[in-house]
């Protein structure tokens, strides 16, 4: 498998507290990688480290490397805006721009890229279709994005991320606040998305990881305990701590 992004000895600390302790993890291209583990184990911290989100936290201290496109993203010359375009992120709680319409939410990124009006319209429709929400929104593109349901807002946020054509899409527990029907739609969507974009998803739901991912990484107390093909990890874990977690004896 070709690696698209890889952490090497990645450590993340906030003040005096180190949250990640030297994580080495290679993410395969064009596949879905799930990150699982109990609350507070460093899952979201790791995910945010992959697109410089910790730069926004003054107390954060990062050492080690995250290599993407042959370069450590923490090198001083890396443009964080360009990097976040190439490595998009969708958060746990849907966060559409509240004062913008459905259309303008998705058009925001393409407009910043300088696309023409026709190109923007094409990109918006294309992205809404990829996020499996076009049929539900095509007749209400000018309506406020906040008029959509929670599940629709989350798929809109995915469409907004896709509109700038990222190479990697990071999803931080994107279905934790959604009902089972909306969750199923997101999971079905992931299988389609991996044809065009590498997906890394943090989830507290082990069944979701088993259903929706190709590879799984298990984090515990800031350490990467084990990672590998999802089926193998769930059916034949190599580390007894992984087995304890996935069988419900821990966490």
PDB file of C-alpha atoms in Angstrom:
ATOM      1  CA  UNK A   1       0.000   0.000   0.000  1.00  0.00           C
ATOM      2  CA  UNK A   2       1.235   3.475  -0.860  1.00  0.00           C
ATOM      3  CA  UNK A   3       1.502   5.757   2.155  1.00  0.00           C
ATOM      4  CA  UNK A   4      -0.009   9.221   1.709  1.00  0.00           C
ATOM      5  CA  UNK A   5       0.837  10.694   5.128  1.00  0.00           C
ATOM      6  CA  UNK A   6       2.953   9.381   7.980  1.00  0.00           C
ATOM      7  CA  UNK A   7       3.747  10.432  11.524  1.00  0.00           C
ATOM      8  CA  UNK A   8       7.251   9.718  12.799  1.00  0.00           C
ATOM      9  CA  UNK A   9       7.956   9.991  16.507  1.00  0.00           C
ATOM     10  CA  UNK A  10       5.065  12.449  16.836  1.00  0.00           C
ATOM     11  CA  UNK A  11       4.752  13.974  20.276  1.00  0.00           C
ATOM     12  CA  UNK A  12       2.143  16.556  21.205  1.00  0.00           C
ATOM     13  CA  UNK A  13       2.079  18.351  24.544  1.00  0.00           C
ATOM     14  CA  UNK A  14      -0.107  21.083  25.990  1.00  0.00           C
ATOM     15  CA  UNK A  15       1.837  22.970  28.614  1.00  0.00           C
ATOM     16  CA  UNK A  16       3.537  20.345  30.771  1.00  0.00           C
ATOM     17  CA  UNK A  17       1.196  17.512  29.797  1.00  0.00           C
ATOM     18  CA  UNK A  18       2.299  15.282  26.931  1.00  0.00           C
ATOM     19  CA  UNK A  19      -0.768  13.822  25.183  1.00  0.00           C
ATOM     20  CA  UNK A  20       0.933  11.825  22.400  1.00  0.00           C
ATOM     21  CA  UNK A  21       4.108   9.875  23.141  1.00  0.00           C
ATOM     22  CA  UNK A  22       6.047   9.334  19.949  1.00  0.00           C
ATOM     23  CA  UNK A  23       3.479   7.968  17.501  1.00  0.00           C
ATOM     24  CA  UNK A  24       4.647   6.257  14.298  1.00  0.00           C
ATOM     25  CA  UNK A  25       1.722   5.657  11.939  1.00  0.00           C
ATOM     26  CA  UNK A  26       1.584   5.406   8.149  1.00  0.00           C
ATOM     27  CA  UNK A  27      -1.807   6.132   6.544  1.00  0.00           C
ATOM     28  CA  UNK A  28      -2.455   4.209   3.284  1.00  0.00           C
ATOM     29  CA  UNK A  29      -3.629   6.158   0.271  1.00  0.00           C
ATOM     30  CA  UNK A  30      -7.183   5.704  -1.088  1.00  0.00           C
ATOM     31  CA  UNK A  31      -8.360   3.775   1.957  1.00  0.00           C
ATOM     32  CA  UNK A  32     -10.324   4.499   5.134  1.00  0.00           C
ATOM     33  CA  UNK A  33      -8.318   4.419   8.351  1.00  0.00           C
ATOM     34  CA  UNK A  34     -10.252   4.410  11.631  1.00  0.00           C
ATOM     35  CA  UNK A  35      -8.700   5.572  14.892  1.00  0.00           C
ATOM     36  CA  UNK A  36     -10.252   4.034  17.988  1.00  0.00           C
ATOM     37  CA  UNK A  37      -9.602   4.093  21.711  1.00  0.00           C
ATOM     38  CA  UNK A  38     -11.140   5.250  24.998  1.00  0.00           C
ATOM     39  CA  UNK A  39     -11.851   8.885  25.774  1.00  0.00           C
ATOM     40  CA  UNK A  40      -8.722  10.915  26.406  1.00  0.00           C
ATOM     41  CA  UNK A  41      -6.387   8.488  24.633  1.00  0.00           C
ATOM     42  CA  UNK A  42      -5.139  11.053  22.084  1.00  0.00           C
ATOM     43  CA  UNK A  43      -7.292  10.135  19.044  1.00  0.00           C
ATOM     44  CA  UNK A  44      -8.459  13.650  18.219  1.00  0.00           C
ATOM     45  CA  UNK A  45      -5.103  15.149  19.192  1.00  0.00           C
ATOM     46  CA  UNK A  46      -3.440  12.907  16.605  1.00  0.00           C
ATOM     47  CA  UNK A  47      -6.017  13.746  13.936  1.00  0.00           C
ATOM     48  CA  UNK A  48      -5.630  17.489  14.451  1.00  0.00           C
ATOM     49  CA  UNK A  49      -1.853  17.154  14.262  1.00  0.00           C
ATOM     50  CA  UNK A  50      -2.213  15.936  10.681  1.00  0.00           C
ATOM     51  CA  UNK A  51      -3.287  19.361   9.390  1.00  0.00           C
ATOM     52  CA  UNK A  52      -1.658  21.830  11.790  1.00  0.00           C
ATOM     53  CA  UNK A  53      -4.777  22.490  13.859  1.00  0.00           C
ATOM     54  CA  UNK A  54      -2.672  22.697  17.021  1.00  0.00           C
ATOM     55  CA  UNK A  55      -1.017  25.816  15.608  1.00  0.00           C
ATOM     56  CA  UNK A  56      -4.134  27.599  16.856  1.00  0.00           C
ATOM     57  CA  UNK A  57      -3.418  26.565  20.484  1.00  0.00           C
ATOM     58  CA  UNK A  58      -0.698  28.708  22.111  1.00  0.00           C
ATOM     59  CA  UNK A  59       0.248  26.079  24.716  1.00  0.00           C
ATOM     60  CA  UNK A  60       0.727  23.296  22.164  1.00  0.00           C
ATOM     61  CA  UNK A  61       4.205  21.884  21.556  1.00  0.00           C
ATOM     62  CA  UNK A  62       4.816  19.413  18.715  1.00  0.00           C
ATOM     63  CA  UNK A  63       7.965  17.399  18.075  1.00  0.00           C
ATOM     64  CA  UNK A  64       8.673  14.627  15.613  1.00  0.00           C
ATOM     65  CA  UNK A  65       7.412  14.722  12.036  1.00  0.00           C
ATOM     66  CA  UNK A  66       4.293  14.412   9.941  1.00  0.00           C
ATOM     67  CA  UNK A  67       5.447  13.690   6.401  1.00  0.00           C
ATOM     68  CA  UNK A  68       3.109  14.563   3.538  1.00  0.00           C
ATOM     69  CA  UNK A  69       4.121  14.881  -0.092  1.00  0.00           C
ATOM     70  CA  UNK A  70       7.745  14.260   0.860  1.00  0.00           C
ATOM     71  CA  UNK A  71       7.937  17.057   3.413  1.00  0.00           C
ATOM     72  CA  UNK A  72       7.457  17.500   7.157  1.00  0.00           C
ATOM     73  CA  UNK A  73       4.323  19.644   7.493  1.00  0.00           C
ATOM     74  CA  UNK A  74       5.876  21.261  10.583  1.00  0.00           C
ATOM     75  CA  UNK A  75       8.757  22.730   8.600  1.00  0.00           C
ATOM     76  CA  UNK A  76       8.740  26.547   8.914  1.00  0.00           C
ATOM     77  CA  UNK A  77       8.101  27.160   5.206  1.00  0.00           C
ATOM     78  CA  UNK A  78       4.848  25.175   4.997  1.00  0.00           C
ATOM     79  CA  UNK A  79       1.776  27.305   4.245  1.00  0.00           C
ATOM     80  CA  UNK A  80      -0.918  26.211   6.726  1.00  0.00           C
ATOM     81  CA  UNK A  81      -3.748  27.539   4.561  1.00  0.00           C
ATOM     82  CA  UNK A  82      -2.632  25.535   1.552  1.00  0.00           C
ATOM     83  CA  UNK A  83      -2.016  22.473   3.716  1.00  0.00           C
ATOM     84  CA  UNK A  84      -5.533  22.620   5.168  1.00  0.00           C
ATOM     85  CA  UNK A  85      -6.918  22.821   1.655  1.00  0.00           C
ATOM     86  CA  UNK A  86      -5.090  19.619   0.741  1.00  0.00           C
ATOM     87  CA  UNK A  87      -5.910  17.965   4.069  1.00  0.00           C
ATOM     88  CA  UNK A  88      -9.497  18.901   4.925  1.00  0.00           C
ATOM     89  CA  UNK A  89     -11.230  18.371   8.251  1.00  0.00           C
ATOM     90  CA  UNK A  90     -14.795  17.820   9.434  1.00  0.00           C
ATOM     91  CA  UNK A  91     -15.522  18.134  13.130  1.00  0.00           C
ATOM     92  CA  UNK A  92     -17.702  16.260  15.601  1.00  0.00           C
ATOM     93  CA  UNK A  93     -20.415  18.911  15.705  1.00  0.00           C
ATOM     94  CA  UNK A  94     -21.716  20.149  12.342  1.00  0.00           C
ATOM     95  CA  UNK A  95     -20.462  23.706  11.858  1.00  0.00           C
ATOM     96  CA  UNK A  96     -21.912  25.236   8.686  1.00  0.00           C
ATOM     97  CA  UNK A  97     -21.290  28.967   8.381  1.00  0.00           C
ATOM     98  CA  UNK A  98     -24.463  30.185  10.127  1.00  0.00           C
ATOM     99  CA  UNK A  99     -25.001  33.384   8.151  1.00  0.00           C
ATOM    100  CA  UNK A 100     -24.576  31.709   4.747  1.00  0.00           C
ATOM    101  CA  UNK A 101     -26.874  29.736   2.489  1.00  0.00           C
ATOM    102  CA  UNK A 102     -26.380  26.100   1.578  1.00  0.00           C
ATOM    103  CA  UNK A 103     -24.831  27.204  -1.728  1.00  0.00           C
ATOM    104  CA  UNK A 104     -22.527  29.813  -0.211  1.00  0.00           C
ATOM    105  CA  UNK A 105     -21.216  27.357   2.393  1.00  0.00           C
ATOM    106  CA  UNK A 106     -19.947  25.040  -0.326  1.00  0.00           C
ATOM    107  CA  UNK A 107     -18.912  27.869  -2.660  1.00  0.00           C
ATOM    108  CA  UNK A 108     -16.760  29.561  -0.007  1.00  0.00           C
ATOM    109  CA  UNK A 109     -13.583  27.586  -0.702  1.00  0.00           C
ATOM    110  CA  UNK A 110     -13.808  27.539  -4.518  1.00  0.00           C
ATOM    111  CA  UNK A 111     -14.312  31.312  -4.520  1.00  0.00           C
ATOM    112  CA  UNK A 112     -11.169  31.762  -2.416  1.00  0.00           C
ATOM    113  CA  UNK A 113      -9.318  29.653  -4.979  1.00  0.00           C
ATOM    114  CA  UNK A 114     -10.328  32.156  -7.659  1.00  0.00           C
ATOM    115  CA  UNK A 115     -12.625  29.917  -9.680  1.00  0.00           C
ATOM    116  CA  UNK A 116     -14.964  31.561 -12.175  1.00  0.00           C
ATOM    117  CA  UNK A 117     -18.682  31.853 -11.475  1.00  0.00           C
ATOM    118  CA  UNK A 118     -19.490  28.916 -13.736  1.00  0.00           C
ATOM    119  CA  UNK A 119     -16.707  26.843 -12.201  1.00  0.00           C
ATOM    120  CA  UNK A 120     -17.990  27.625  -8.699  1.00  0.00           C
ATOM    121  CA  UNK A 121     -21.527  26.528  -9.605  1.00  0.00           C
ATOM    122  CA  UNK A 122     -20.187  23.314 -11.115  1.00  0.00           C
ATOM    123  CA  UNK A 123     -17.985  22.616  -8.097  1.00  0.00           C
ATOM    124  CA  UNK A 124     -20.880  23.200  -5.659  1.00  0.00           C
ATOM    125  CA  UNK A 125     -23.166  20.754  -7.453  1.00  0.00           C
ATOM    126  CA  UNK A 126     -20.363  18.223  -7.820  1.00  0.00           C
ATOM    127  CA  UNK A 127     -19.463  18.433  -4.118  1.00  0.00           C
ATOM    128  CA  UNK A 128     -23.055  18.166  -2.910  1.00  0.00           C
ATOM    129  CA  UNK A 129     -23.491  15.075  -5.057  1.00  0.00           C
ATOM    130  CA  UNK A 130     -20.301  13.516  -3.688  1.00  0.00           C
ATOM    131  CA  UNK A 131     -21.558  14.190  -0.168  1.00  0.00           C
ATOM    132  CA  UNK A 132     -24.878  12.514  -1.028  1.00  0.00           C
ATOM    133  CA  UNK A 133     -26.932  15.587  -0.232  1.00  0.00           C
ATOM    134  CA  UNK A 134     -27.649  17.080  -3.662  1.00  0.00           C
ATOM    135  CA  UNK A 135     -31.155  15.641  -4.002  1.00  0.00           C
ATOM    136  CA  UNK A 136     -32.098  17.016  -0.577  1.00  0.00           C
ATOM    137  CA  UNK A 137     -30.737  20.506  -1.233  1.00  0.00           C
ATOM    138  CA  UNK A 138     -30.967  21.227  -4.971  1.00  0.00           C
ATOM    139  CA  UNK A 139     -34.263  23.101  -4.517  1.00  0.00           C
ATOM    140  CA  UNK A 140     -33.146  24.975  -1.411  1.00  0.00           C
ATOM    141  CA  UNK A 141     -29.628  26.116  -2.253  1.00  0.00           C
ATOM    142  CA  UNK A 142     -30.403  29.679  -1.187  1.00  0.00           C
ATOM    143  CA  UNK A 143     -31.935  28.652   2.136  1.00  0.00           C
ATOM    144  CA  UNK A 144     -29.891  29.155   5.304  1.00  0.00           C
ATOM    145  CA  UNK A 145     -27.625  26.207   5.974  1.00  0.00           C
ATOM    146  CA  UNK A 146     -28.894  26.150   9.551  1.00  0.00           C
ATOM    147  CA  UNK A 147     -32.356  25.152   8.252  1.00  0.00           C
ATOM    148  CA  UNK A 148     -30.979  21.695   7.486  1.00  0.00           C
ATOM    149  CA  UNK A 149     -31.203  18.801   9.927  1.00  0.00           C
ATOM    150  CA  UNK A 150     -28.139  17.778  11.927  1.00  0.00           C
ATOM    151  CA  UNK A 151     -27.316  14.912   9.580  1.00  0.00           C
ATOM    152  CA  UNK A 152     -27.781  17.114   6.543  1.00  0.00           C
ATOM    153  CA  UNK A 153     -25.575  19.809   8.070  1.00  0.00           C
ATOM    154  CA  UNK A 154     -22.816  17.261   8.624  1.00  0.00           C
ATOM    155  CA  UNK A 155     -22.991  16.098   4.995  1.00  0.00           C
ATOM    156  CA  UNK A 156     -22.992  19.774   3.964  1.00  0.00           C
ATOM    157  CA  UNK A 157     -19.771  20.237   5.947  1.00  0.00           C
ATOM    158  CA  UNK A 158     -18.303  17.241   4.137  1.00  0.00           C
ATOM    159  CA  UNK A 159     -19.367  18.806   0.815  1.00  0.00           C
ATOM    160  CA  UNK A 160     -17.719  22.080   1.859  1.00  0.00           C
ATOM    161  CA  UNK A 161     -14.479  20.234   2.590  1.00  0.00           C
ATOM    162  CA  UNK A 162     -14.650  18.325  -0.706  1.00  0.00           C
ATOM    163  CA  UNK A 163     -15.244  21.517  -2.707  1.00  0.00           C
ATOM    164  CA  UNK A 164     -11.547  22.440  -2.583  1.00  0.00           C
ATOM    165  CA  UNK A 165     -10.569  18.920  -3.734  1.00  0.00           C
ATOM    166  CA  UNK A 166      -8.495  17.736  -0.769  1.00  0.00           C
ATOM    167  CA  UNK A 167      -6.242  14.713  -1.010  1.00  0.00           C
ATOM    168  CA  UNK A 168      -7.038  13.648   2.555  1.00  0.00           C
ATOM    169  CA  UNK A 169     -10.256  14.106   4.538  1.00  0.00           C
ATOM    170  CA  UNK A 170     -10.041  13.990   8.340  1.00  0.00           C
ATOM    171  CA  UNK A 171     -13.278  13.239  10.207  1.00  0.00           C
ATOM    172  CA  UNK A 172     -13.391  13.729  13.982  1.00  0.00           C
ATOM    173  CA  UNK A 173     -16.284  11.600  15.307  1.00  0.00           C
ATOM    174  CA  UNK A 174     -18.563  12.933  12.548  1.00  0.00           C
ATOM    175  CA  UNK A 175     -21.594  10.828  13.521  1.00  0.00           C
ATOM    176  CA  UNK A 176     -21.462  10.974  17.330  1.00  0.00           C
ATOM    177  CA  UNK A 177     -24.291  13.531  17.487  1.00  0.00           C
ATOM    178  CA  UNK A 178     -26.415  11.930  14.759  1.00  0.00           C
ATOM    179  CA  UNK A 179     -29.272   9.426  14.804  1.00  0.00           C
ATOM    180  CA  UNK A 180     -28.805   5.917  13.345  1.00  0.00           C
ATOM    181  CA  UNK A 181     -30.320   6.800   9.949  1.00  0.00           C
ATOM    182  CA  UNK A 182     -28.067   9.838   9.482  1.00  0.00           C
ATOM    183  CA  UNK A 183     -25.096   7.787  10.727  1.00  0.00           C
ATOM    184  CA  UNK A 184     -25.774   5.086   8.122  1.00  0.00           C
ATOM    185  CA  UNK A 185     -25.841   7.709   5.361  1.00  0.00           C
ATOM    186  CA  UNK A 186     -22.443   9.046   6.428  1.00  0.00           C
ATOM    187  CA  UNK A 187     -20.971   5.538   6.592  1.00  0.00           C
ATOM    188  CA  UNK A 188     -22.324   4.678   3.133  1.00  0.00           C
ATOM    189  CA  UNK A 189     -20.833   7.920   1.864  1.00  0.00           C
ATOM    190  CA  UNK A 190     -17.353   7.038   3.128  1.00  0.00           C
ATOM    191  CA  UNK A 191     -17.178   3.992   0.893  1.00  0.00           C
ATOM    192  CA  UNK A 192     -17.764   6.199  -2.128  1.00  0.00           C
ATOM    193  CA  UNK A 193     -15.407   8.956  -1.012  1.00  0.00           C
ATOM    194  CA  UNK A 194     -12.367   6.713  -0.694  1.00  0.00           C
ATOM    195  CA  UNK A 195     -12.396   6.308  -4.473  1.00  0.00           C
ATOM    196  CA  UNK A 196     -11.199   9.914  -4.693  1.00  0.00           C
ATOM    197  CA  UNK A 197      -9.849  10.924  -1.291  1.00  0.00           C
ATOM    198  CA  UNK A 198      -8.037   9.192   1.562  1.00  0.00           C
ATOM    199  CA  UNK A 199     -10.203   9.183   4.704  1.00  0.00           C
ATOM    200  CA  UNK A 200      -9.049   9.161   8.330  1.00  0.00           C
ATOM    201  CA  UNK A 201     -11.889   8.907  10.844  1.00  0.00           C
ATOM    202  CA  UNK A 202     -11.775   9.112  14.626  1.00  0.00           C
ATOM    203  CA  UNK A 203     -14.664   7.163  16.109  1.00  0.00           C
ATOM    204  CA  UNK A 204     -15.723   6.068  19.580  1.00  0.00           C
ATOM    205  CA  UNK A 205     -17.956   3.463  17.928  1.00  0.00           C
ATOM    206  CA  UNK A 206     -16.053   0.221  17.378  1.00  0.00           C
ATOM    207  CA  UNK A 207     -18.879  -1.212  15.275  1.00  0.00           C
ATOM    208  CA  UNK A 208     -18.543   1.775  12.977  1.00  0.00           C
ATOM    209  CA  UNK A 209     -14.809   1.198  12.638  1.00  0.00           C
ATOM    210  CA  UNK A 210     -15.432  -2.470  11.840  1.00  0.00           C
ATOM    211  CA  UNK A 211     -18.122  -1.628   9.267  1.00  0.00           C
ATOM    212  CA  UNK A 212     -16.645   1.374   7.535  1.00  0.00           C
ATOM    213  CA  UNK A 213     -12.839   1.189   7.594  1.00  0.00           C
ATOM    214  CA  UNK A 214     -10.098  -0.692   5.769  1.00  0.00           C
ATOM    215  CA  UNK A 215      -7.496  -0.152   8.492  1.00  0.00           C
ATOM    216  CA  UNK A 216      -7.748   0.537  12.207  1.00  0.00           C
ATOM    217  CA  UNK A 217      -5.350   2.073  14.716  1.00  0.00           C
ATOM    218  CA  UNK A 218      -5.887   1.589  18.459  1.00  0.00           C
ATOM    219  CA  UNK A 219      -4.666   4.349  20.768  1.00  0.00           C
ATOM    220  CA  UNK A 220      -4.339   4.088  24.551  1.00  0.00           C
ATOM    221  CA  UNK A 221      -3.012   6.725  26.961  1.00  0.00           C
ATOM    222  CA  UNK A 222      -1.246   8.639  24.203  1.00  0.00           C
ATOM    223  CA  UNK A 223       0.405   5.594  22.644  1.00  0.00           C
ATOM    224  CA  UNK A 224      -0.339   3.792  19.405  1.00  0.00           C
ATOM    225  CA  UNK A 225      -0.841   0.238  20.672  1.00  0.00           C
ATOM    226  CA  UNK A 226      -1.585  -1.512  17.396  1.00  0.00           C
ATOM    227  CA  UNK A 227      -2.629  -0.864  13.826  1.00  0.00           C
ATOM    228  CA  UNK A 228      -3.357  -2.920  10.752  1.00  0.00           C
ATOM    229  CA  UNK A 229      -6.137  -4.187   8.467  1.00  0.00           C
ATOM    230  CA  UNK A 230      -9.469  -3.767  10.252  1.00  0.00           C
ATOM    231  CA  UNK A 231     -10.624  -7.348   9.859  1.00  0.00           C
ATOM    232  CA  UNK A 232      -7.359  -8.723  11.246  1.00  0.00           C
ATOM    233  CA  UNK A 233      -7.240  -6.284  14.151  1.00  0.00           C
ATOM    234  CA  UNK A 234     -10.793  -7.056  15.261  1.00  0.00           C
ATOM    235  CA  UNK A 235     -10.616 -10.823  14.735  1.00  0.00           C
ATOM    236  CA  UNK A 236      -7.020 -11.510  15.730  1.00  0.00           C
ATOM    237  CA  UNK A 237      -5.448  -8.590  17.625  1.00  0.00           C
ATOM    238  CA  UNK A 238      -1.758  -8.961  18.370  1.00  0.00           C
ATOM    239  CA  UNK A 239      -1.759  -6.988  21.618  1.00  0.00           C
ATOM    240  CA  UNK A 240      -3.770  -8.109  24.646  1.00  0.00           C
ATOM    241  CA  UNK A 241      -4.682  -4.479  25.371  1.00  0.00           C
ATOM    242  CA  UNK A 242      -6.350  -4.247  21.969  1.00  0.00           C
ATOM    243  CA  UNK A 243      -8.259  -7.462  22.620  1.00  0.00           C
ATOM    244  CA  UNK A 244      -9.392  -6.188  26.026  1.00  0.00           C
ATOM    245  CA  UNK A 245     -10.742  -3.007  24.463  1.00  0.00           C
ATOM    246  CA  UNK A 246     -12.549  -4.486  21.471  1.00  0.00           C
ATOM    247  CA  UNK A 247     -14.134  -7.231  23.587  1.00  0.00           C
ATOM    248  CA  UNK A 248     -15.437  -4.686  26.079  1.00  0.00           C
ATOM    249  CA  UNK A 249     -13.294  -5.782  29.033  1.00  0.00           C
ATOM    250  CA  UNK A 250     -11.689  -2.343  29.076  1.00  0.00           C
ATOM    251  CA  UNK A 251     -12.777   1.146  28.070  1.00  0.00           C
TER     252      UNK A 251
END
